[in-house]
Coordinates of C-alpha atoms in Angstrom, one line a residue:
M115 CA 10.1 -43.2 0.4
E116 CA 8.2 -40.0 2.0
V117 CA 5.1 -38.7 0.3
N118 CA 5.0 -35.5 -0.2
N119 CA 1.8 -34.4 1.8
K120 CA 0.6 -30.6 2.1
Y121 CA 0.0 -29.7 5.9
I122 CA -1.7 -26.5 6.9
R123 CA 0.8 -23.7 7.9
F124 CA 1.4 -23.8 11.8
D125 CA 0.1 -19.6 12.2
W126 CA -3.1 -20.5 10.6
A127 CA -3.6 -23.6 12.0
V128 CA -2.9 -22.5 16.0
K129 CA -5.5 -19.4 15.6
R130 CA -7.9 -21.5 13.8
M131 CA -8.4 -25.5 14.1
L132 CA -5.7 -26.0 17.0
R133 CA -8.5 -23.5 19.2
D134 CA -10.4 -26.9 19.5
K135 CA -9.8 -29.3 22.4
A136 CA -9.7 -32.0 20.4
N137 CA -6.8 -30.8 19.1
F138 CA -5.1 -29.4 21.7
A139 CA -2.4 -32.4 21.6
V140 CA -0.5 -30.8 18.6
L141 CA 0.5 -27.7 21.0
E142 CA 1.2 -29.9 24.0
G143 CA 3.5 -31.9 21.9
L144 CA 5.3 -28.8 21.0
I145 CA 5.8 -27.4 24.5
T146 CA 6.5 -31.1 26.0
V147 CA 9.5 -30.9 23.3
L148 CA 10.5 -27.7 24.5
T149 CA 10.2 -27.6 28.2
G150 CA 10.9 -31.4 28.8
T151 CA 8.1 -31.8 30.4
K152 CA 4.1 -33.0 30.1
V153 CA 2.1 -30.3 30.0
K154 CA -1.7 -29.4 29.5
I155 CA -3.4 -26.6 27.5
V156 CA -5.8 -24.7 30.1
E157 CA -7.5 -22.4 27.6
I158 CA -6.4 -20.4 24.3
L159 CA -6.8 -16.9 25.6
E160 CA -8.7 -14.4 24.1
S161 CA -6.2 -11.8 22.7
E162 CA -6.5 -9.3 19.6
G163 CA -4.9 -12.3 17.7
N164 CA -7.8 -14.9 18.0
Q165 CA -10.7 -12.6 16.0
E166 CA -12.1 -13.7 13.1
T167 CA -11.7 -10.3 11.2
A168 CA -9.6 -9.3 8.2
S169 CA -7.6 -7.0 10.4
D170 CA -6.6 -9.9 12.7
K171 CA -4.4 -11.6 9.9
F172 CA -1.0 -10.9 11.5
N173 CA -1.8 -10.3 15.1
R174 CA -0.5 -12.8 17.9
V175 CA -2.1 -15.8 19.2
D176 CA -1.9 -16.5 23.0
V177 CA -2.1 -20.1 24.3
K178 CA -1.9 -21.3 28.3
A179 CA -0.9 -24.1 29.7
K180 CA 0.3 -26.0 32.9
N181 CA 2.8 -28.8 33.5
E182 CA 3.0 -31.1 36.1
Q183 CA 4.1 -29.1 38.7
D184 CA 1.5 -26.8 38.1
E185 CA 3.6 -23.9 36.9
I186 CA 2.2 -21.6 34.0
I187 CA 3.4 -21.8 30.1
I188 CA 2.2 -18.8 27.6
V189 CA 2.6 -19.4 24.1
E190 CA 3.0 -16.1 21.6
V191 CA 2.8 -16.8 18.1
Q192 CA 3.8 -13.6 16.2
L193 CA 4.0 -12.8 12.4
T194 CA 5.1 -9.1 12.0
R195 CA 7.7 -7.3 13.7
Q196 CA 7.0 -5.4 16.8
L197 CA 9.6 -2.9 18.1
Y198 CA 9.1 -3.4 21.9
Y199 CA 8.7 -7.2 21.7
L200 CA 10.6 -8.0 24.6
Q201 CA 8.9 -5.7 26.4
R202 CA 5.9 -7.0 25.3
M203 CA 7.1 -10.8 26.8
L204 CA 7.8 -9.2 30.0
Y205 CA 4.2 -7.6 30.4
G206 CA 3.1 -11.1 29.0
V207 CA 4.9 -13.2 32.2
S208 CA 3.9 -10.2 34.5
K209 CA 0.2 -10.3 33.4
A210 CA 0.1 -14.3 34.0
I211 CA 1.4 -14.0 37.4
T212 CA -0.6 -11.1 38.9
E213 CA -3.8 -12.7 37.3
H214 CA -2.9 -16.2 39.0
I215 CA -2.7 -14.6 42.5
D216 CA -5.4 -13.2 44.4
I217 CA -5.8 -10.3 46.4
G218 CA -4.7 -11.5 49.9
N219 CA -3.0 -14.6 49.1
K220 CA 0.5 -15.0 50.5
Y221 CA 3.6 -15.0 48.1
D222 CA 4.1 -18.5 48.1
Q223 CA 0.9 -18.7 45.9
V224 CA 3.0 -17.1 42.9
K225 CA 3.8 -19.5 39.8
K226 CA 6.6 -19.7 38.0
V227 CA 5.8 -18.4 34.5
Y228 CA 7.7 -19.9 31.3
S229 CA 7.0 -17.6 28.0
I230 CA 7.2 -19.4 25.0
N231 CA 7.4 -17.0 22.1
I232 CA 7.3 -18.3 18.0
L233 CA 8.6 -15.2 15.8
Y234 CA 8.3 -15.5 12.0
F235 CA 9.8 -12.0 11.8
D236 CA 13.9 -11.4 12.5
L237 CA 14.4 -10.3 16.1
G238 CA 17.6 -8.8 16.5
K239 CA 20.9 -10.1 15.8
G240 CA 22.0 -13.9 16.3
S241 CA 23.0 -17.0 14.7
D242 CA 20.7 -19.7 16.4
Y243 CA 16.9 -20.2 15.8
L244 CA 16.4 -21.0 19.7
Y245 CA 17.3 -18.9 22.0
H246 CA 16.9 -19.8 26.3
G247 CA 16.8 -17.3 29.1
K248 CA 16.5 -17.6 33.0
T249 CA 16.8 -15.4 35.8
T250 CA 20.3 -16.1 38.3
F251 CA 22.0 -14.2 40.9
T252 CA 25.8 -14.2 40.6
G253 CA 28.0 -12.9 42.9
V254 CA 29.8 -9.9 42.2
H255 CA 32.9 -11.0 43.6
T256 CA 32.6 -14.7 44.2
G257 CA 31.1 -15.7 41.0
D258 CA 28.8 -18.2 43.0
Q259 CA 24.9 -18.7 42.5
L260 CA 22.9 -17.1 45.3
Q261 CA 20.2 -19.6 47.2
V262 CA 17.5 -18.7 49.2
N263 CA 15.4 -20.4 52.0
T264 CA 11.9 -21.6 51.0
R265 CA 9.1 -23.3 52.6
E266 CA 7.4 -26.4 50.6
K267 CA 5.1 -28.8 52.5
D268 CA 6.2 -27.3 56.0
E269 CA 9.9 -28.1 55.3
L270 CA 12.4 -25.7 54.7
R271 CA 14.5 -26.2 51.6
M272 CA 17.1 -24.2 49.7
K273 CA 15.7 -23.0 46.2
A274 CA 17.9 -21.1 43.4
P275 CA 16.2 -17.8 42.2
E276 CA 15.8 -19.9 38.2
N277 CA 13.5 -21.9 39.9
V278 CA 11.0 -19.0 40.9
F279 CA 11.9 -16.4 38.3
P280 CA 10.3 -16.7 34.6
E281 CA 11.7 -18.0 31.8
Y282 CA 11.6 -17.5 28.1
Y283 CA 12.1 -19.2 25.1
I284 CA 12.5 -17.7 21.8
I285 CA 12.2 -19.2 18.7
R286 CA 13.1 -17.5 15.4
V287 CA 11.5 -19.7 13.1
N288 CA 13.1 -17.8 9.7
E289 CA 16.8 -18.5 11.1
F290 CA 16.5 -22.6 11.0
N291 CA 18.0 -23.7 8.0
D292 CA 19.1 -27.1 9.5
V293 CA 18.5 -30.9 8.5
A294 CA 15.6 -31.7 10.9
T295 CA 17.2 -34.7 13.1
T296 CA 16.1 -34.1 16.6
P297 CA 12.6 -33.7 17.8
I298 CA 12.9 -29.6 18.2
E299 CA 14.5 -29.3 14.4
E300 CA 11.6 -31.6 13.2
W301 CA 8.9 -28.9 14.6
L302 CA 11.2 -26.0 13.4
D303 CA 10.9 -27.9 10.1
Y304 CA 7.4 -27.8 10.2
L305 CA 7.1 -24.2 11.9
K306 CA 9.1 -22.9 8.7
N307 CA 8.7 -25.5 6.0
N308 CA 4.9 -27.0 7.0
H309 CA 7.1 -30.4 6.7
I310 CA 6.3 -33.3 8.7
K311 CA 8.4 -36.7 8.6
D312 CA 6.2 -39.4 7.7
D313 CA 7.9 -41.6 10.2
T314 CA 7.7 -39.1 12.8
T315 CA 7.6 -40.0 16.6
T316 CA 8.3 -36.2 18.0
P317 CA 5.1 -35.6 20.4
G318 CA 2.6 -33.3 18.7
L319 CA 4.0 -33.9 15.2
R320 CA 2.2 -37.2 15.0
E321 CA -1.3 -35.6 16.0
A322 CA -0.3 -32.7 13.3
K323 CA 0.2 -35.4 10.6
E324 CA -3.5 -36.4 11.1
R325 CA -4.8 -33.0 11.6
L326 CA -3.4 -30.5 9.6
L327 CA -3.8 -32.1 5.9
Y328 CA -4.3 -30.0 3.8
L329 CA -6.6 -32.0 1.9
T330 CA -9.0 -32.4 5.0
M331 CA -10.1 -29.1 4.7
N332 CA -13.5 -28.2 3.3
D333 CA -14.1 -25.7 0.4
R334 CA -14.7 -22.5 2.8
E335 CA -11.7 -23.3 5.3
R336 CA -9.5 -24.0 2.0
Q337 CA -10.9 -20.9 0.2
A338 CA -10.0 -18.8 4.0
Y339 CA -6.8 -20.6 4.0
I340 CA -5.3 -19.3 0.4
A341 CA -6.4 -15.8 1.3
H342 CA -4.1 -16.1 4.1
M343 CA -1.4 -17.4 2.5
D344 CA -1.9 -14.6 0.0
D345 CA -2.2 -12.1 2.3
I346 CA 0.9 -13.5 4.0
M347 CA 3.0 -13.1 0.6
V348 CA 1.9 -9.5 -0.1
Q349 CA 2.6 -8.6 3.7
N350 CA 6.4 -10.2 2.6
D351 CA 6.4 -8.6 -0.6
V352 CA 5.5 -5.2 1.2
L353 CA 8.5 -5.8 4.0
D354 CA 11.1 -6.9 1.3
T355 CA 10.0 -3.8 -1.0
A356 CA 10.4 -1.3 2.3
K357 CA 13.3 -2.9 3.0
M358 CA 14.9 -2.8 -0.7
E359 CA 14.1 1.0 -0.7
G360 CA 14.9 2.0 2.6
R361 CA 18.7 0.4 1.5
A362 CA 18.6 2.0 -1.8
E363 CA 17.9 6.0 -0.3
G364 CA 20.3 5.1 2.5
R365 CA 22.8 4.2 -0.4
A366 CA 21.5 7.5 -2.4
E367 CA 21.6 9.6 0.7
G368 CA 25.3 8.5 1.4
L369 CA 26.7 9.1 -2.0
T370 CA 24.9 12.7 -1.8
E371 CA 26.4 13.5 1.6
G372 CA 29.8 11.8 0.7
R373 CA 30.1 14.1 -2.7
A374 CA 28.9 17.0 -0.3
E375 CA 31.5 16.3 2.2
G376 CA 34.2 15.5 -0.4
R377 CA 33.6 19.1 -1.8
A378 CA 33.2 21.0 1.4
E379 CA 36.7 19.2 2.2
G380 CA 38.4 19.7 -0.9
R381 CA 37.5 23.9 -1.0
A382 CA 38.7 23.7 2.7
E383 CA 42.2 21.6 2.0
G384 CA 42.6 24.1 -1.1
R385 CA 41.9 27.6 0.8
A386 CA 44.9 26.0 3.3
E387 CA 47.2 25.0 0.9
G388 CA 46.7 28.4 -0.9
E389 CA 46.9 30.3 2.2
Q390 CA 50.4 28.3 3.2
L391 CA 51.5 29.3 -0.3
K392 CA 50.9 32.9 0.4
A393 CA 52.2 32.9 3.7
M394 CA 55.7 31.2 2.1
E395 CA 55.9 33.9 -0.7
V396 CA 55.4 36.7 1.8
A397 CA 58.2 35.5 4.1
R398 CA 60.6 35.0 1.2
G399 CA 60.2 38.8 0.4
M400 CA 60.3 39.5 4.2
K401 CA 63.7 37.3 4.1
A402 CA 65.0 39.0 1.5
D403 CA 64.5 42.2 2.9
G404 CA 66.9 41.0 6.2
L405 CA 64.4 40.9 8.5
S406 CA 64.8 37.7 11.3
A407 CA 63.4 34.4 11.4
E408 CA 61.5 35.0 14.5
A409 CA 60.0 37.8 13.4
I410 CA 58.9 36.5 9.9
A411 CA 57.5 33.5 12.0
R412 CA 55.3 36.0 14.2
Y413 CA 53.8 37.9 11.0
T414 CA 53.0 34.8 8.7
G415 CA 52.7 32.0 11.0
L416 CA 55.1 29.6 9.8
S417 CA 57.6 27.6 12.1
V418 CA 61.3 29.1 12.3
A419 CA 62.2 25.6 10.7
A420 CA 60.4 26.0 7.7
I421 CA 61.5 29.4 7.2
A422 CA 65.2 28.4 7.5
E423 CA 64.7 26.1 4.3
L424 CA 63.2 28.7 2.1

């Protein structure tokens, strides 16, 4: 039987408690589970999301790590919607690459970068909670994957572009609704529901069980955390209200436009039917006066066949 322990929300922990080097193992565990390689956190980047002011509640948190191949891994946690988030992902990766290589260095010093994005908002449409993207070059006519020459340790080897170009992970926290059976699902269960299995052996979550218990917070931390949770609730209410109002306005506008279009279409159809009836009445009179069907058609716009049936 599991003990119903209350754990601190991940977004709060990563902005406050996990910035302490003593707690880096939690984040390192998440990255290891996701990428399948052991990592070491280098630093918590000083982005706008790492400030201690009230205005930073929903901003991002940046984490920089390296794996055993000395490749760079950046992690971002984002709570609120950003219209150009994909562009920001690309900017973050480009910045990491350019900051790593010094002016005058050869291009072989460029390191592969992994971008991990933990999002607490809906990014586009998709049925999965985890998406992974990498760069490959595919033959337009042959369909084969391009490999290129590269020199490593004085040896000429073949390397695929995906081993050089950045890789991206997008974790859509809100989309997770499965039972947690795999390590990544256990992490999603914590990211979304603040739940950790008592018998977990998943890297990072074992350390989180010991260090992120709500009951271990002091009074000051607890008050700040409660205020943060209240802010999250208010923010979600505002977003939900805005969505509902937007849908209601859209429906109202649609009905108004529909009625207006209906009236306009009705008037147009009425005028067309009236003109048709009037033309037929004139045609009957002209036919009674002995005019030919061709002449009646020229004056009324009716077809010869329609005139013949009058």
